Amino acid sequence: MESILLQARKTCPFLHINSASALKQLAKNKTSGLLVKANQCPVMGAAIQNRSMHHTASVREQQHEAKPFQYEDYYQQMLDKKRNDKSYRYFNNINRLAKKFPKAHLARPADEVTVWCANDYLGMGASPILAEEMKKTLDRYGAGAGGTRNIAGNADLHLQLETELADLHHTEGALVFSSCMVANDATLSTLGSKLPNCVFFSDELNHASMIQGIRNSRAEKHIFRHNDFEHLEQLLQSVDYNRPKVIAFESVYSMCGSVAPIHKFVELAKKYNAITFLDEVHAVGIYGPRGGGVAEHLDFDLNARKPYRGNGSIMDEIDIYTGTLGKTFGVIGGYAAGSARFIDMIRSYAPGFIFTTSLPPVIASGAKTCINYLKHSNVERRMQQLNARAVKSRLGELGIPVVPNPSHIVPVLLGDAASAKVASDELLNKYDIYVQAINFPTVPVGHERLRISPTPGHTPAMIEHLVDSLDEIWNRHGFKRVADFEAEGGRCNVGEKGFPEIKPLWTDEQLNYTLSIEETQQKVSSAL
């Protein structure tokens, strides 16, 4: 190195005037080092620039030689993967008929089918009670909201709706969102990011909206086995008592129909200094004397007599509720309910609320009307529960496997995606019955099913046609019945030896069995 430097000094004035130690120091300096000095030199600067140009050209040549990323081919690969594992989703063209609910027509209006899988659990989306009120609102206020709640989109109807929701859940306040997907995501992500050092404890079967909200918060999380309060306690014990903690769960799980042990979860929250987050999406409007959900239903008589906060029911112990306006309440939207300070914090910090156009006044009007109506009418709830019992009973008589649960959901187990698709297609194409197949990722692989949701509008004749059609399909294809699952040791609690009998959440007394099915149906028909 020294000999090379001596030779270079004879031709380079810069090297001639600098010692070896000075050059070493320059080499260590990135801002004013040798490379900077070399670029300033008329000889070396030109040489470096020439070399850089050749290097850049070489890199470009290599890039052009490599095959460009094929975006469309990649999309096709992902779709092929879905089709190959039978989890690709096909959307049927279903057009619900308001005056014939639960009837709908397909692409051709002449092709009518009976819908057996809608989340409009009480048929209120087709109710003239809602339609008439919404028509009046549309004529007066127009179609859209005009902006976010902060900018021109905060109408009196939004405030009335939130008051109605707070009253429904016995809370101090409520906040309306564009959907419950947004409500859950915005509420949980805001909670987790704002509560210092927060920890979530989430049921393994929680809805994707809750999972997304927890993930977006970037807070620590622990997943407990479905409805397993003992496992939840073990996880709670592993976390500092003084850290903020949120126990997140649903009341009714829509794919299996199971119901959360709310009392147990509340006890654990109190014991370990946590708050509870209860998603009542598949329960509001359906359970409780006023449709407040499972939490209201657990103290049925008390809440029927004293429908307000502070009555001593379990409702007082739930910190946060979320729910939807898009299922039993017949329209679209979601909400959170809780203390006044909690609601104001979410209102002030949640991007999913702040930066979203508010619900159109016509939607707020319909939701408010429906909630208020169902607070005073049990007719629809009774008929829905009676029909759910009838469907489960008839399928049970034939050994068609229904995942046992105490709710209104009727999950018919197939056990693989291909069979579920065949059953769904044949119901539609051969029997004019629409029931969507449910597969992964909505349910685990091997738990594929048909999800049936009876409504007050389904008649005894419709029930018999559904049951007979399913029996014919099971016979034709040799699909597994309860005995087959039992021989395998059981699956999804179907055919499991020693599995306890599950009683419906609605008791006979609550359903008021002095009313015959025919009388109840007449009342439903007149109400709808």
XYZ file of C-alpha atoms in Angstrom:
528
model
C 0.000 0.000 0.000
C 2.813 2.422 0.891
C 4.657 1.709 -2.389
C 1.481 2.377 -4.412
C 0.978 5.640 -2.556
C 4.563 6.754 -3.295
C 4.073 6.118 -7.026
C 0.716 7.974 -7.060
C 2.203 11.050 -5.313
C 4.417 11.682 -8.347
C 1.356 12.385 -10.536
C -1.365 13.591 -8.094
C -0.892 16.987 -6.385
C -3.488 16.132 -3.720
C -1.754 12.931 -2.639
C 1.609 14.702 -2.831
C 0.698 17.193 -0.091
C -1.053 14.693 2.289
C 0.619 12.154 4.582
C -0.530 8.531 4.842
C -2.105 9.155 8.273
C -4.067 12.139 6.920
C -5.391 10.034 4.065
C -6.517 7.322 6.528
C -8.454 9.916 8.513
C -10.136 11.142 5.336
C -11.102 7.577 4.476
C -13.028 7.317 7.797
C -14.940 10.579 7.199
C -18.132 9.925 5.176
C -19.080 13.561 4.558
C -15.716 15.017 3.470
C -13.673 11.862 2.863
C -11.575 10.495 0.056
C -14.520 9.796 -2.241
C -15.660 13.431 -1.975
C -12.110 14.662 -2.742
C -11.807 12.191 -5.603
C -15.000 13.484 -7.203
C -13.567 17.013 -7.032
C -10.485 15.898 -8.955
C -10.778 16.546 -12.750
C -9.151 13.201 -13.532
C -10.608 10.898 -10.832
C -14.025 12.576 -10.938
C -14.434 11.758 -14.622
C -13.240 8.186 -14.056
C -15.703 7.615 -11.170
C -18.588 9.046 -13.180
C -17.747 6.830 -16.149
C -17.585 3.730 -13.934
C -20.923 4.645 -12.293
C -22.602 4.977 -15.681
C -21.347 1.556 -16.763
C -22.495 0.006 -13.464
C -26.003 1.534 -13.749
C -26.327 0.333 -17.326
C -25.300 -3.169 -16.249
C -27.920 -3.250 -13.485
C -30.592 -2.091 -15.905
C -29.651 -4.777 -18.377
C -29.956 -7.415 -15.646
C -33.360 -6.074 -14.636
C -34.628 -6.179 -18.224
C -33.363 -9.716 -18.632
C -35.346 -10.852 -15.524
C -39.045 -11.605 -16.122
C -41.309 -8.775 -14.815
C -43.715 -9.669 -12.022
C -46.962 -10.912 -13.547
C -49.722 -9.382 -11.461
C -52.671 -10.956 -13.283
C -51.042 -14.395 -13.203
C -50.600 -14.062 -9.440
C -54.270 -13.122 -8.998
C -55.222 -16.215 -10.969
C -52.976 -18.439 -8.847
C -54.677 -17.202 -5.683
C -58.130 -17.842 -7.161
C -57.114 -21.310 -8.379
C -55.942 -22.113 -4.861
C -59.402 -21.246 -3.527
C -61.153 -23.302 -6.197
C -58.906 -26.314 -5.686
C -59.557 -26.499 -1.932
C -63.306 -25.918 -2.533
C -63.371 -22.718 -0.458
C -64.036 -20.344 -3.385
C -67.142 -18.279 -2.668
C -69.978 -18.039 -5.184
C -72.490 -15.238 -4.687
C -76.034 -16.082 -5.711
C -78.310 -13.450 -7.207
C -80.923 -13.169 -4.436
C -83.527 -10.379 -4.520
C -85.705 -10.360 -1.418
C -89.368 -9.524 -2.006
C -90.690 -7.092 0.590
C -94.310 -8.183 0.242
C -93.521 -11.911 0.124
C -90.817 -12.306 2.791
C -89.099 -14.787 3.181
C -89.476 -15.210 -0.578
C -86.949 -13.817 -3.062
C -86.427 -14.003 -6.808
C -83.263 -14.994 -8.650
C -81.831 -13.256 -11.736
C -85.154 -13.861 -13.467
C -88.031 -12.332 -11.462
C -90.162 -15.363 -12.303
C -87.778 -17.689 -10.430
C -88.783 -17.433 -6.787
C -87.081 -19.184 -3.849
C -87.531 -19.350 -0.085
C -84.642 -17.769 1.835
C -83.534 -19.777 4.881
C -80.210 -18.121 5.752
C -80.861 -14.387 6.076
C -79.602 -12.391 9.069
C -82.760 -10.284 8.985
C -83.827 -12.588 11.780
C -87.306 -11.169 12.413
C -88.077 -10.032 8.876
C -88.149 -6.385 9.917
C -86.345 -5.326 6.734
C -89.597 -6.055 4.902
C -91.871 -4.489 7.513
C -94.220 -1.711 6.355
C -93.716 -0.163 9.791
C -90.142 0.688 8.785
C -90.889 1.345 5.122
C -93.554 3.969 5.760
C -91.438 5.868 8.270
C -88.410 5.727 5.966
C -90.439 7.030 3.009
C -91.485 10.047 5.072
C -87.893 10.702 6.095
C -86.659 10.313 2.519
C -89.200 12.834 1.255
C -88.220 15.347 3.930
C -84.446 14.948 4.255
C -83.340 13.323 0.992
C -81.065 10.366 0.337
C -77.672 11.151 1.873
C -76.222 12.463 5.116
C -74.097 15.168 3.502
C -70.821 14.453 5.262
C -69.147 13.140 8.382
C -70.692 13.788 11.774
C -68.196 16.624 12.200
C -69.017 18.200 8.825
C -72.718 18.621 8.021
C -73.650 15.000 8.840
C -74.844 15.266 12.443
C -78.650 15.258 12.285
C -81.228 15.098 15.037
C -82.179 11.610 13.851
C -78.641 10.379 14.623
C -78.916 11.751 18.148
C -82.371 10.207 18.625
C -81.091 6.841 17.398
C -78.159 6.939 19.823
C -80.513 7.789 22.676
C -82.699 4.826 21.701
C -79.659 2.497 21.671
C -78.367 3.726 25.025
C -81.812 3.077 26.505
C -81.857 -0.418 24.941
C -78.618 -1.415 26.692
C -79.133 0.606 29.916
C -76.011 2.694 29.210
C -75.230 6.383 29.491
C -74.443 6.812 25.835
C -74.103 5.229 22.389
C -72.327 6.017 19.131
C -73.475 5.010 15.633
C -71.073 3.774 12.933
C -71.493 2.847 9.273
C -71.423 -0.882 10.146
C -70.612 -3.099 13.113
C -67.481 -4.233 11.285
C -66.363 -0.606 11.555
C -67.749 -0.218 15.091
C -65.764 -3.191 16.407
C -62.597 -2.330 14.525
C -62.674 1.353 15.495
C -63.641 0.783 19.132
C -61.163 -2.004 19.891
C -58.266 -0.445 17.984
C -58.825 2.881 19.751
C -59.121 1.226 23.159
C -55.976 -0.839 22.674
C -53.908 2.046 21.366
C -55.021 4.605 23.959
C -55.168 2.536 27.151
C -51.547 2.473 28.389
C -49.919 -0.953 28.118
C -53.294 -2.535 27.382
C -53.811 -6.322 27.120
C -56.668 -7.997 25.227
C -58.183 -11.358 26.127
C -60.163 -12.586 23.132
C -62.347 -15.655 22.573
C -60.911 -17.871 19.824
C -64.193 -17.737 17.855
C -64.599 -13.970 17.917
C -65.721 -12.326 14.696
C -63.199 -11.044 12.146
C -64.131 -7.442 12.995
C -63.023 -7.943 16.597
C -59.846 -9.725 15.548
C -59.056 -6.888 13.145
C -59.658 -4.214 15.771
C -57.380 -5.931 18.284
C -54.716 -6.440 15.629
C -54.899 -2.800 14.520
C -54.430 -1.619 18.103
C -51.006 -3.372 18.203
C -51.671 -4.142 21.849
C -50.683 -7.401 23.517
C -53.312 -10.110 23.182
C -54.120 -13.532 24.624
C -56.578 -15.942 22.971
C -58.672 -18.158 25.231
C -60.490 -21.329 24.193
C -64.083 -20.801 23.149
C -66.289 -19.945 26.142
C -63.666 -21.494 28.461
C -63.683 -19.271 31.544
C -61.143 -21.482 33.327
C -58.626 -20.983 30.520
C -59.414 -17.258 30.539
C -58.637 -17.085 34.262
C -55.291 -18.803 33.738
C -54.378 -16.173 31.160
C -55.568 -13.308 33.369
C -53.398 -14.583 36.215
C -50.322 -14.240 34.004
C -50.754 -10.468 33.630
C -50.095 -7.727 36.190
C -53.292 -6.862 38.077
C -52.769 -3.132 37.500
C -52.377 -3.300 33.709
C -55.445 -2.226 31.708
C -57.192 -5.355 30.439
C -60.117 -5.933 28.042
C -62.068 -9.213 27.856
C -63.669 -9.328 24.390
C -66.389 -11.834 23.513
C -69.725 -12.281 21.743
C -73.074 -13.226 23.240
C -74.287 -15.467 20.387
C -71.731 -16.963 17.998
C -73.374 -16.955 14.600
C -71.793 -20.015 13.001
C -72.348 -22.485 15.847
C -75.114 -20.785 17.851
C -73.281 -21.082 21.174
C -73.904 -18.522 23.927
C -71.197 -16.982 26.096
C -71.094 -17.536 29.895
C -71.544 -13.817 30.503
C -71.860 -14.056 34.294
C -68.550 -15.934 34.542
C -66.732 -13.462 32.335
C -68.039 -10.522 34.359
C -66.900 -12.194 37.596
C -63.398 -12.633 36.181
C -63.307 -9.042 34.968
C -64.067 -7.794 38.456
C -61.591 -10.174 40.067
C -58.689 -9.219 37.782
C -59.365 -5.510 37.223
C -60.499 -5.844 33.593
C -63.334 -4.363 31.540
C -65.769 -6.361 29.390
C -66.466 -5.850 25.691
C -69.648 -7.669 24.615
C -70.627 -8.006 20.950
C -74.411 -8.550 20.829
C -74.675 -8.476 17.019
C -76.577 -11.773 16.665
C -78.695 -11.227 19.765
C -80.083 -7.676 19.743
C -83.757 -7.577 18.863
C -84.065 -11.333 19.435
C -83.354 -11.886 23.140
C -84.619 -10.119 26.226
C -88.060 -8.676 26.975
C -87.232 -5.576 24.886
C -84.701 -7.041 22.450
C -81.649 -5.823 24.368
C -79.752 -9.075 23.733
C -78.551 -11.985 25.825
C -77.353 -9.759 28.685
C -80.907 -8.456 29.041
C -82.372 -11.952 28.645
C -80.384 -13.387 31.564
C -82.491 -11.307 33.966
C -85.670 -11.483 31.891
C -88.310 -10.766 34.533
C -86.275 -8.073 36.288
C -85.552 -6.209 33.051
C -89.171 -6.537 31.962
C -90.277 -4.827 35.187
C -87.448 -2.309 35.474
C -85.993 -1.555 32.025
C -83.348 0.937 33.094
C -79.790 1.205 34.362
C -79.221 0.536 38.049
C -81.873 -2.185 38.354
C -79.308 -4.697 39.623
C -79.184 -6.873 36.496
C -76.064 -8.183 34.767
C -76.529 -5.429 32.185
C -75.145 -2.957 34.708
C -71.905 -4.953 34.876
C -71.063 -4.906 31.147
C -68.698 -2.048 30.316
C -69.000 -1.902 26.522
C -71.660 -3.195 24.134
C -71.514 -3.308 20.364
C -74.299 -4.277 17.985
C -75.626 -3.967 14.472
C -78.522 -2.253 12.782
C -78.118 -4.506 9.735
C -79.573 -7.778 11.016
C -82.618 -7.902 13.311
C -83.161 -4.140 13.057
C -83.596 -4.429 9.306
C -81.377 -1.665 7.881
C -77.595 -1.091 8.001
C -75.075 0.314 10.461
C -73.406 -0.530 13.742
C -72.904 1.017 17.163
C -71.083 0.982 20.464
C -72.712 1.712 23.831
C -71.189 2.396 27.231
C -70.427 5.128 29.719
C -70.634 8.764 28.660
C -66.869 9.269 28.996
C -66.071 6.116 27.051
C -68.385 7.092 24.205
C -66.951 10.617 24.093
C -63.399 9.225 23.955
C -64.231 6.943 21.014
C -66.049 9.827 19.300
C -62.979 12.026 19.750
C -60.225 9.550 18.802
C -61.543 6.741 16.550
C -60.630 7.332 12.869
C -63.322 4.850 11.813
C -65.901 7.227 13.243
C -64.312 10.616 12.624
C -63.480 10.190 8.926
C -66.551 8.260 7.725
C -69.669 9.778 6.182
C -72.514 9.341 8.635
C -75.528 7.129 8.048
C -78.214 8.697 5.830
C -81.105 10.137 7.875
C -83.479 7.659 6.218
C -81.432 4.757 7.650
C -81.270 6.345 11.100
C -85.036 6.827 10.979
C -85.678 3.207 10.038
C -83.338 1.873 12.729
C -84.845 4.066 15.437
C -88.367 3.023 14.442
C -87.479 -0.673 14.438
C -85.689 -0.614 17.805
C -88.572 1.222 19.424
C -91.141 -1.144 17.908
C -89.313 -4.287 19.066
C -89.005 -2.883 22.586
C -92.772 -3.224 22.796
C -93.484 -6.316 20.681
C -92.537 -9.903 21.569
C -94.691 -11.419 18.823
C -91.866 -11.692 16.299
C -89.375 -13.045 18.840
C -91.785 -15.770 19.984
C -92.532 -16.954 16.465
C -88.877 -17.030 15.493
C -87.983 -19.151 18.511
C -90.903 -21.515 17.893
C -89.816 -22.003 14.288
C -86.185 -22.558 15.304
C -87.323 -25.225 17.780
C -89.496 -26.876 15.124
C -86.690 -27.056 12.542
C -84.189 -28.463 15.060
C -86.702 -31.027 16.295
C -87.654 -32.280 12.804
C -84.032 -32.541 11.666
C -83.168 -34.372 14.878
C -85.881 -36.941 14.215
C -84.228 -37.760 10.872
C -80.686 -37.866 12.230
C -79.597 -34.900 10.137
C -76.699 -33.455 12.175
C -77.384 -30.104 13.825
C -74.620 -28.563 15.934
C -76.278 -28.395 19.401
C -76.824 -24.907 20.808
C -79.363 -22.921 22.873
C -79.933 -20.140 20.319
C -81.938 -19.527 17.145
C -79.105 -20.646 14.817
C -79.505 -24.049 13.102
C -76.043 -25.161 11.875
C -76.374 -28.354 9.765
C -73.012 -30.104 9.724
C -71.582 -31.567 6.489
C -67.890 -31.793 7.393
C -66.279 -30.919 4.069
C -66.489 -28.022 1.598
C -67.458 -30.055 -1.475
C -70.454 -31.663 0.272
C -71.618 -28.329 1.666
C -71.497 -26.821 -1.831
C -73.435 -29.745 -3.327
C -76.134 -29.522 -0.655
C -76.476 -25.760 -1.076
C -76.619 -25.969 -4.888
C -79.218 -28.736 -4.914
C -81.431 -26.951 -2.402
C -81.446 -23.938 -4.712
C -81.647 -25.641 -8.097
C -83.953 -28.562 -7.298
C -86.043 -27.378 -4.360
C -86.142 -23.554 -4.680
C -84.571 -23.153 -1.229
C -81.670 -20.784 -0.606
C -79.203 -21.740 2.142
C -75.612 -20.604 1.697
C -72.781 -23.080 2.321
C -70.332 -22.009 5.053
C -66.694 -23.014 4.694
C -63.147 -21.977 5.594
C -62.085 -19.406 6.792
C -65.495 -18.654 8.339
C -65.358 -22.086 9.985
C -62.371 -24.444 10.364
C -61.660 -27.041 7.688
C -63.738 -30.127 8.488
C -66.499 -28.066 10.107
C -68.225 -26.980 6.859
C -71.972 -26.600 7.190
C -75.243 -25.103 6.076
C -76.352 -22.283 8.366
C -80.131 -22.092 8.656
C -81.855 -19.170 10.371
C -85.640 -19.551 10.775
C -87.718 -16.371 10.886
C -91.274 -15.544 11.993
C -92.297 -15.576 8.333
C -91.506 -19.241 7.706
C -94.726 -21.258 7.694
C -95.184 -24.893 8.803
C -95.413 -25.859 5.128
C -92.086 -24.163 4.427
C -90.493 -25.975 7.368
C -91.716 -29.371 6.121
C -90.474 -28.625 2.599
C -87.028 -27.668 3.952
C -86.747 -30.786 6.125
C -87.980 -33.162 3.396
C -85.586 -31.591 0.881
C -82.594 -31.988 3.177
C -83.552 -35.611 3.878
C -83.697 -36.396 0.151
C -80.293 -34.775 -0.445
C -78.746 -36.691 2.469
C -80.164 -39.953 1.113
C -79.075 -39.264 -2.447
C -75.464 -38.479 -1.584
C -74.993 -40.549 1.550
C -74.015 -37.525 3.611
C -73.151 -38.286 7.227
C -75.913 -38.393 9.784
C -75.626 -38.145 13.561
C -74.929 -41.893 13.887
C -72.019 -41.619 11.437
C -70.403 -38.802 13.414
C -71.025 -40.721 16.617
C -69.197 -43.757 15.162
C -66.218 -41.466 14.485
C -66.197 -40.130 18.044
C -68.138 -36.969 17.279
C -67.416 -33.632 15.660
C -68.520 -30.102 16.620
C -70.382 -31.721 19.563
C -72.461 -33.736 17.084
C -72.505 -37.415 18.050
C -70.221 -36.903 21.058
C -71.013 -39.411 23.801
C -71.859 -37.867 27.128
C -72.457 -34.405 25.658
C -75.110 -32.803 27.893
C -78.510 -31.838 26.589
C -78.721 -28.133 25.824
C -81.896 -26.261 26.698
C -83.075 -23.260 24.643
C -82.242 -19.842 26.037
C -85.903 -18.887 25.731
C -87.897 -20.860 28.313
C -91.444 -22.099 27.675
C -92.764 -19.502 30.112
C -90.988 -16.683 28.296
C -92.347 -17.857 24.956
C -95.880 -17.827 26.368
C -96.998 -21.176 25.010
C -100.660 -20.360 25.690
C -100.552 -18.859 22.192
C -100.874 -21.483 19.481
C -98.567 -21.346 16.488
C -101.487 -20.378 14.243
C -102.508 -17.484 16.499
C -98.923 -16.272 16.743
C -98.491 -16.422 12.970
C -101.646 -14.378 12.484
C -100.239 -11.714 14.805
C -96.922 -11.740 12.936
C -98.678 -11.420 9.571
C -100.702 -8.439 10.760
C -97.575 -6.813 12.282
C -95.497 -7.319 9.122
